[in-house]
XYZ file of C-alpha atoms in Angstrom:
378
model
C 19.127 -33.390 -41.159
C 18.337 -30.015 -42.692
C 15.307 -31.613 -44.322
C 14.043 -32.901 -40.945
C 14.723 -29.659 -39.114
C 11.537 -27.529 -38.801
C 11.637 -24.157 -40.557
C 12.446 -21.119 -38.509
C 9.463 -19.234 -37.260
C 8.756 -16.005 -39.118
C 6.583 -14.691 -36.305
C 7.779 -11.503 -34.694
C 9.223 -12.196 -31.264
C 8.258 -10.015 -28.336
C 10.678 -8.183 -26.095
C 13.178 -10.391 -24.249
C 12.398 -11.763 -20.803
C 14.208 -10.017 -18.004
C 15.695 -12.087 -15.172
C 14.642 -11.266 -11.597
C 16.722 -8.619 -9.857
C 17.458 -8.611 -6.131
C 17.327 -5.129 -4.607
C 19.684 -5.558 -1.675
C 19.885 -1.956 -0.473
C 17.525 0.975 0.169
C 19.122 2.913 -2.713
C 18.344 0.115 -5.188
C 14.755 -0.157 -3.931
C 14.244 3.592 -4.429
C 15.856 3.470 -7.877
C 13.710 0.688 -9.333
C 10.366 0.909 -7.505
C 7.980 3.501 -6.028
C 8.983 2.246 -2.566
C 11.507 3.098 0.113
C 13.177 0.647 2.485
C 14.193 1.572 6.032
C 16.187 -0.587 8.445
C 16.033 -0.704 12.271
C 13.060 1.641 12.513
C 12.072 0.652 16.055
C 14.299 0.366 19.087
C 15.501 -3.254 19.455
C 13.506 -3.833 22.629
C 10.270 -2.433 21.148
C 10.720 -4.511 17.985
C 11.044 -7.673 20.106
C 8.136 -6.737 22.345
C 5.887 -6.085 19.349
C 6.940 -9.364 17.714
C 6.034 -11.327 20.863
C 2.736 -9.441 21.204
C 1.649 -10.106 17.626
C 2.848 -13.717 17.700
C 0.644 -14.341 20.724
C -2.328 -12.628 19.081
C -1.801 -14.637 15.882
C -3.012 -17.806 17.619
C -6.575 -16.532 17.096
C -6.081 -15.189 13.571
C -7.733 -16.849 10.592
C -7.018 -17.778 7.003
C -9.159 -15.895 4.496
C -11.398 -18.008 2.277
C -13.030 -17.007 -0.997
C -14.361 -18.446 -4.228
C -12.049 -18.523 -7.239
C -12.811 -20.324 -10.492
C -15.695 -22.378 -9.060
C -13.852 -23.535 -5.960
C -13.087 -22.248 -2.485
C -9.472 -21.264 -1.909
C -7.755 -20.449 1.375
C -4.985 -17.959 1.967
C -1.700 -19.708 2.841
C -1.070 -17.468 5.850
C -2.877 -16.161 8.938
C -4.305 -12.673 8.911
C -6.137 -10.184 11.135
C -7.269 -6.567 11.137
C -6.777 -3.807 13.707
C -8.201 -0.314 14.013
C -6.809 2.564 16.007
C -8.904 3.909 18.856
C -9.629 7.058 16.808
C -9.523 7.776 13.078
C -6.234 9.686 13.302
C -7.840 13.009 12.361
C -9.714 13.790 15.587
C -10.555 12.227 18.946
C -13.850 10.633 17.853
C -13.863 7.104 19.319
C -16.908 6.140 17.224
C -14.226 5.270 14.664
C -14.112 1.689 15.976
C -17.621 1.025 14.684
C -17.004 2.850 11.410
C -13.817 0.851 10.796
C -15.777 -2.388 10.400
C -15.639 -3.084 6.699
C -16.153 -5.652 3.928
C -13.374 -7.877 2.619
C -13.545 -10.537 -0.091
C -17.284 -10.035 -0.411
C -18.203 -10.460 3.255
C -18.611 -8.246 6.281
C -15.718 -8.485 8.722
C -15.964 -8.843 12.468
C -15.409 -5.708 14.583
C -11.658 -4.977 14.471
C -9.376 -5.193 17.479
C -7.872 -2.015 18.917
C -4.149 -1.465 18.363
C -2.254 -3.240 21.152
C -0.141 -0.823 23.175
C 3.219 -1.805 21.561
C 1.641 -1.416 18.102
C 0.434 2.067 19.019
C 3.965 3.072 20.037
C 5.381 1.605 16.837
C 2.711 3.340 14.765
C 3.736 6.792 16.007
C 7.332 6.096 14.955
C 6.240 4.796 11.553
C 4.080 7.879 10.978
C 7.070 10.186 11.462
C 9.170 8.219 8.976
C 6.373 8.105 6.396
C 5.627 11.830 6.624
C 9.313 12.691 6.253
C 9.430 10.585 3.082
C 6.198 11.996 1.628
C 7.610 15.528 1.824
C 10.398 14.465 -0.543
C 8.151 12.963 -3.213
C 5.986 14.016 -6.112
C 2.313 14.281 -5.182
C -0.543 13.019 -7.341
C -3.746 14.966 -7.969
C -6.077 12.341 -6.475
C -4.039 11.800 -3.303
C -5.658 12.787 -0.028
C -5.150 16.518 0.541
C -5.594 18.939 3.397
C -8.883 20.874 3.503
C -8.582 23.743 1.045
C -5.594 22.059 -0.602
C -3.210 24.599 0.915
C -1.166 22.773 3.559
C 0.724 19.511 3.394
C -1.669 16.880 4.828
C -0.199 14.641 7.483
C -0.368 10.900 6.856
C -2.017 9.109 9.755
C -2.368 5.352 10.133
C -5.810 4.521 11.491
C -5.970 0.822 10.555
C -3.486 -2.023 10.205
C -3.751 -5.386 8.487
C -1.450 -7.931 10.082
C -0.217 -11.233 8.660
C 1.691 -14.177 10.103
C 3.772 -16.411 7.826
C 4.742 -19.663 9.556
C 7.775 -21.199 7.930
C 8.978 -20.785 4.361
C 5.993 -22.407 2.595
C 3.418 -19.828 3.682
C 3.060 -17.027 1.174
C 0.746 -14.624 -0.638
C 0.364 -14.440 -4.413
C 0.601 -11.510 -6.790
C -1.876 -8.754 -5.996
C -2.311 -5.041 -5.503
C -4.055 -3.852 -2.355
C -7.752 -3.049 -2.612
C -8.333 0.709 -2.728
C -11.977 0.626 -1.586
C -11.380 2.496 1.688
C -7.901 3.848 0.913
C -8.867 5.856 -2.161
C -6.568 6.632 -5.107
C -2.792 6.819 -4.683
C -2.562 5.598 -1.085
C 0.607 5.310 0.982
C 1.003 1.992 2.829
C 3.724 1.330 5.409
C 4.643 -2.331 5.891
C 6.586 -3.291 9.027
C 8.427 -6.654 9.034
C 9.222 -8.503 12.263
C 10.809 -11.897 12.797
C 12.164 -14.177 10.091
C 13.665 -12.586 6.981
C 11.503 -13.111 3.892
C 11.603 -11.831 0.329
C 9.120 -9.202 -0.842
C 8.574 -9.263 -4.617
C 7.364 -6.448 -6.856
C 6.455 -6.553 -10.545
C 5.080 -3.753 -12.688
C 1.883 -4.162 -14.700
C 3.032 -3.047 -18.151
C 0.494 -0.722 -19.853
C -1.232 -2.173 -22.923
C 0.346 0.357 -25.288
C 3.826 -0.682 -24.129
C 3.328 -4.461 -24.055
C 5.035 -5.011 -27.419
C 8.085 -2.934 -26.559
C 9.017 -4.119 -23.057
C 8.403 -6.709 -20.378
C 8.126 -6.324 -16.640
C 10.984 -7.380 -14.398
C 10.464 -9.001 -11.011
C 12.263 -7.264 -8.163
C 13.000 -9.220 -4.978
C 13.617 -7.273 -1.771
C 14.932 -9.161 1.291
C 13.105 -7.866 4.377
C 14.903 -8.463 7.681
C 13.484 -8.090 11.176
C 12.600 -4.510 12.152
C 12.532 -3.160 8.582
C 9.905 -0.860 7.079
C 8.830 -0.879 3.438
C 6.831 2.176 2.392
C 4.736 1.618 -0.722
C 4.349 5.195 -1.850
C 1.597 6.750 -3.949
C 1.353 5.076 -7.406
C 2.664 1.703 -6.189
C -0.840 0.147 -6.096
C -1.668 1.663 -9.501
C 1.519 0.437 -11.199
C 2.847 -2.635 -9.386
C 1.671 -5.925 -7.972
C 3.478 -7.499 -5.035
C 3.786 -10.868 -3.320
C 5.556 -12.846 -0.607
C 6.791 -15.932 -2.486
C 7.405 -19.276 -0.758
C 11.020 -20.079 0.088
C 12.655 -23.494 0.260
C 14.909 -22.429 3.135
C 14.734 -19.664 5.725
C 16.897 -18.573 8.617
C 15.281 -18.801 12.033
C 14.753 -15.495 13.808
C 16.482 -15.320 17.185
C 15.099 -12.458 19.292
C 17.646 -10.195 20.928
C 15.540 -9.904 24.086
C 13.473 -12.387 26.098
C 9.813 -11.893 26.777
C 9.038 -9.530 29.602
C 8.168 -10.999 32.983
C 4.619 -11.976 33.860
C 3.588 -12.354 30.207
C 0.701 -14.702 29.580
C -0.575 -15.665 26.161
C -4.120 -14.219 25.818
C -4.975 -16.971 23.341
C -3.639 -20.405 24.417
C -1.810 -22.408 21.810
C -4.051 -25.150 20.350
C -3.277 -28.603 21.668
C -3.890 -30.283 18.322
C -0.711 -30.761 16.366
C -2.718 -30.176 13.163
C -3.646 -26.589 14.048
C -0.263 -24.909 13.894
C 2.249 -27.623 12.957
C 5.228 -25.347 12.409
C 4.758 -22.488 14.866
C 7.437 -22.310 17.536
C 5.875 -20.194 20.273
C 7.818 -19.398 23.411
C 6.375 -20.713 26.673
C 3.681 -18.463 28.111
C 3.557 -19.529 31.735
C 4.061 -16.519 34.045
C 7.404 -16.477 35.748
C 9.116 -14.342 38.309
C 12.080 -14.097 35.958
C 12.379 -13.567 32.231
C 11.507 -16.453 29.923
C 14.201 -18.149 27.879
C 14.664 -16.930 24.326
C 13.512 -19.383 21.674
C 14.091 -19.099 17.897
C 11.098 -18.678 15.589
C 10.369 -19.447 11.951
C 7.561 -16.862 11.787
C 7.405 -13.529 10.017
C 4.933 -10.961 11.332
C 3.925 -8.242 8.893
C 1.953 -5.156 9.955
C 0.711 -2.908 7.138
C -0.275 0.486 8.505
C -2.857 2.250 6.344
C -4.938 5.423 6.266
C -8.650 4.902 5.650
C -9.773 8.158 4.037
C -12.873 9.763 5.539
C -14.228 10.457 2.034
C -14.155 6.687 1.364
C -15.782 5.599 4.634
C -17.846 2.425 4.466
C -21.237 4.161 4.204
C -20.261 5.903 0.966
C -19.231 2.781 -0.970
C -21.681 1.976 -3.822
C -23.427 -1.396 -3.743
C -23.808 -3.735 -6.695
C -27.000 -5.496 -7.815
C -26.221 -8.235 -5.264
C -26.619 -5.693 -2.453
C -22.939 -6.033 -1.493
C -20.468 -3.103 -1.334
C -18.326 -2.938 -4.460
C -14.533 -2.719 -4.560
C -12.485 0.077 -6.092
C -10.058 -0.897 -8.867
C -7.525 1.258 -10.739
C -7.108 1.064 -14.505
C -3.586 -0.380 -14.388
C -3.357 -1.329 -18.071
C -4.216 2.047 -19.596
C -1.901 4.376 -17.727
C -0.587 7.464 -19.476
C 2.596 9.302 -18.506
C 3.134 6.782 -15.719
C -0.126 7.421 -13.878
C -3.881 6.918 -14.103
C -6.909 8.912 -13.051
C -9.374 6.170 -14.022
C -10.927 3.930 -11.388
C -14.100 1.900 -11.291
C -16.412 0.278 -8.776
C -16.947 -3.435 -9.462
C -19.013 -6.264 -8.001
C -17.050 -8.588 -5.722
C -19.923 -10.588 -4.252
C -18.774 -13.687 -6.125
C -15.821 -14.024 -3.762
C -18.244 -15.500 -1.189
C -21.604 -16.197 -2.815
C -20.699 -19.644 -4.237
C -18.703 -17.757 -6.834
C -21.823 -15.972 -8.127
C -21.821 -12.210 -8.559
C -23.335 -9.718 -10.969
C -21.811 -7.772 -13.831
C -22.138 -4.423 -12.063
C -19.426 -1.840 -12.580
C -19.310 1.913 -12.917
C -16.612 4.530 -13.327
C -15.708 6.385 -10.135
C -16.363 10.117 -10.355
C -14.694 11.943 -7.457
C -16.700 15.166 -7.882
C -20.112 13.628 -8.427
C -19.576 11.295 -5.485
C -18.494 14.196 -3.270
C -15.059 12.821 -2.443
C -12.009 14.772 -1.399
C -10.238 16.997 -0.612
C -7.469 15.923 -2.960
C -4.022 17.347 -3.656
C -5.150 18.548 -7.109
C -8.139 20.551 -5.838
C -6.027 23.655 -5.179
C -4.580 23.575 -8.729
C -8.072 23.495 -10.264
C -9.166 26.480 -8.194
C -6.280 28.637 -9.424
């Protein structure tokens, strides 16, 4: 048998694979990732009201489509985009028009204004985020106050919202596009409804690839929890919502309020939303019975920086605004200051784009103020 047995490989083996690790508490999340996890951030009644509001709105949301490897793919969840009435820095209501942006190589429709329960939730989220930011290390390219002297206040002026119906709907590994967020953004992700896992995995720098492998961290996100992806998360980690074979139905603690009518009627075709249990929407003089749901609503509050407003984004040879990417593979000392603008027209144009790319230069492009500006002036 020793004659038949193949010789042992003399090739050098890489670092061992690490099994996934479940981060089941806020302390574990903070220890292993650049994120913080917060439970029960909204009052129970507001959390239920916001869940019902977004579930009703989700009936008109769409699935993103884009070209990938010579074929059109569709996101396995519903998504929509909201913009606050003002930009969070002043009372200019022209912000609604400015907030219209490009995504996956195409211009988006004008965004919806924050619904009233989302606005109330946003103010609570902002307080939590700003308290956390004060405790953390700042990065030079983060958004800074004019003059770089005072601690800038994080304001959410847009929100991307997603609806995952059942355990099969998901989103693959990605980092959020920085085109309008700028370097080292802070993103606050509010989870409502069914508990789902949120997965994080570091992109190991090229110079460290032979010495270590990335571990996948799974974070269970229950109803009314807030995950803050702090500065450096988008530069270092990718994240996903993986499919799950089984999920627990979410049972709201409160019924819908009286006289609530769905602004977007549920489609009559059983093929449109086959697994969405939506509570009845007929107005009633009394409260409506509570029904369980298999949906997770996710609202990611973000700050669109004024120095990265849509009119300042370079266009590629296709005439389409580029996207901003960080250099994740060539980080040094745990961070990067290298970003580039790249063509993304191929996401829509039958998969055809150009080879345009250029390094982002904050000073030449007139962007800022940044946290590091004050240090350079000293």
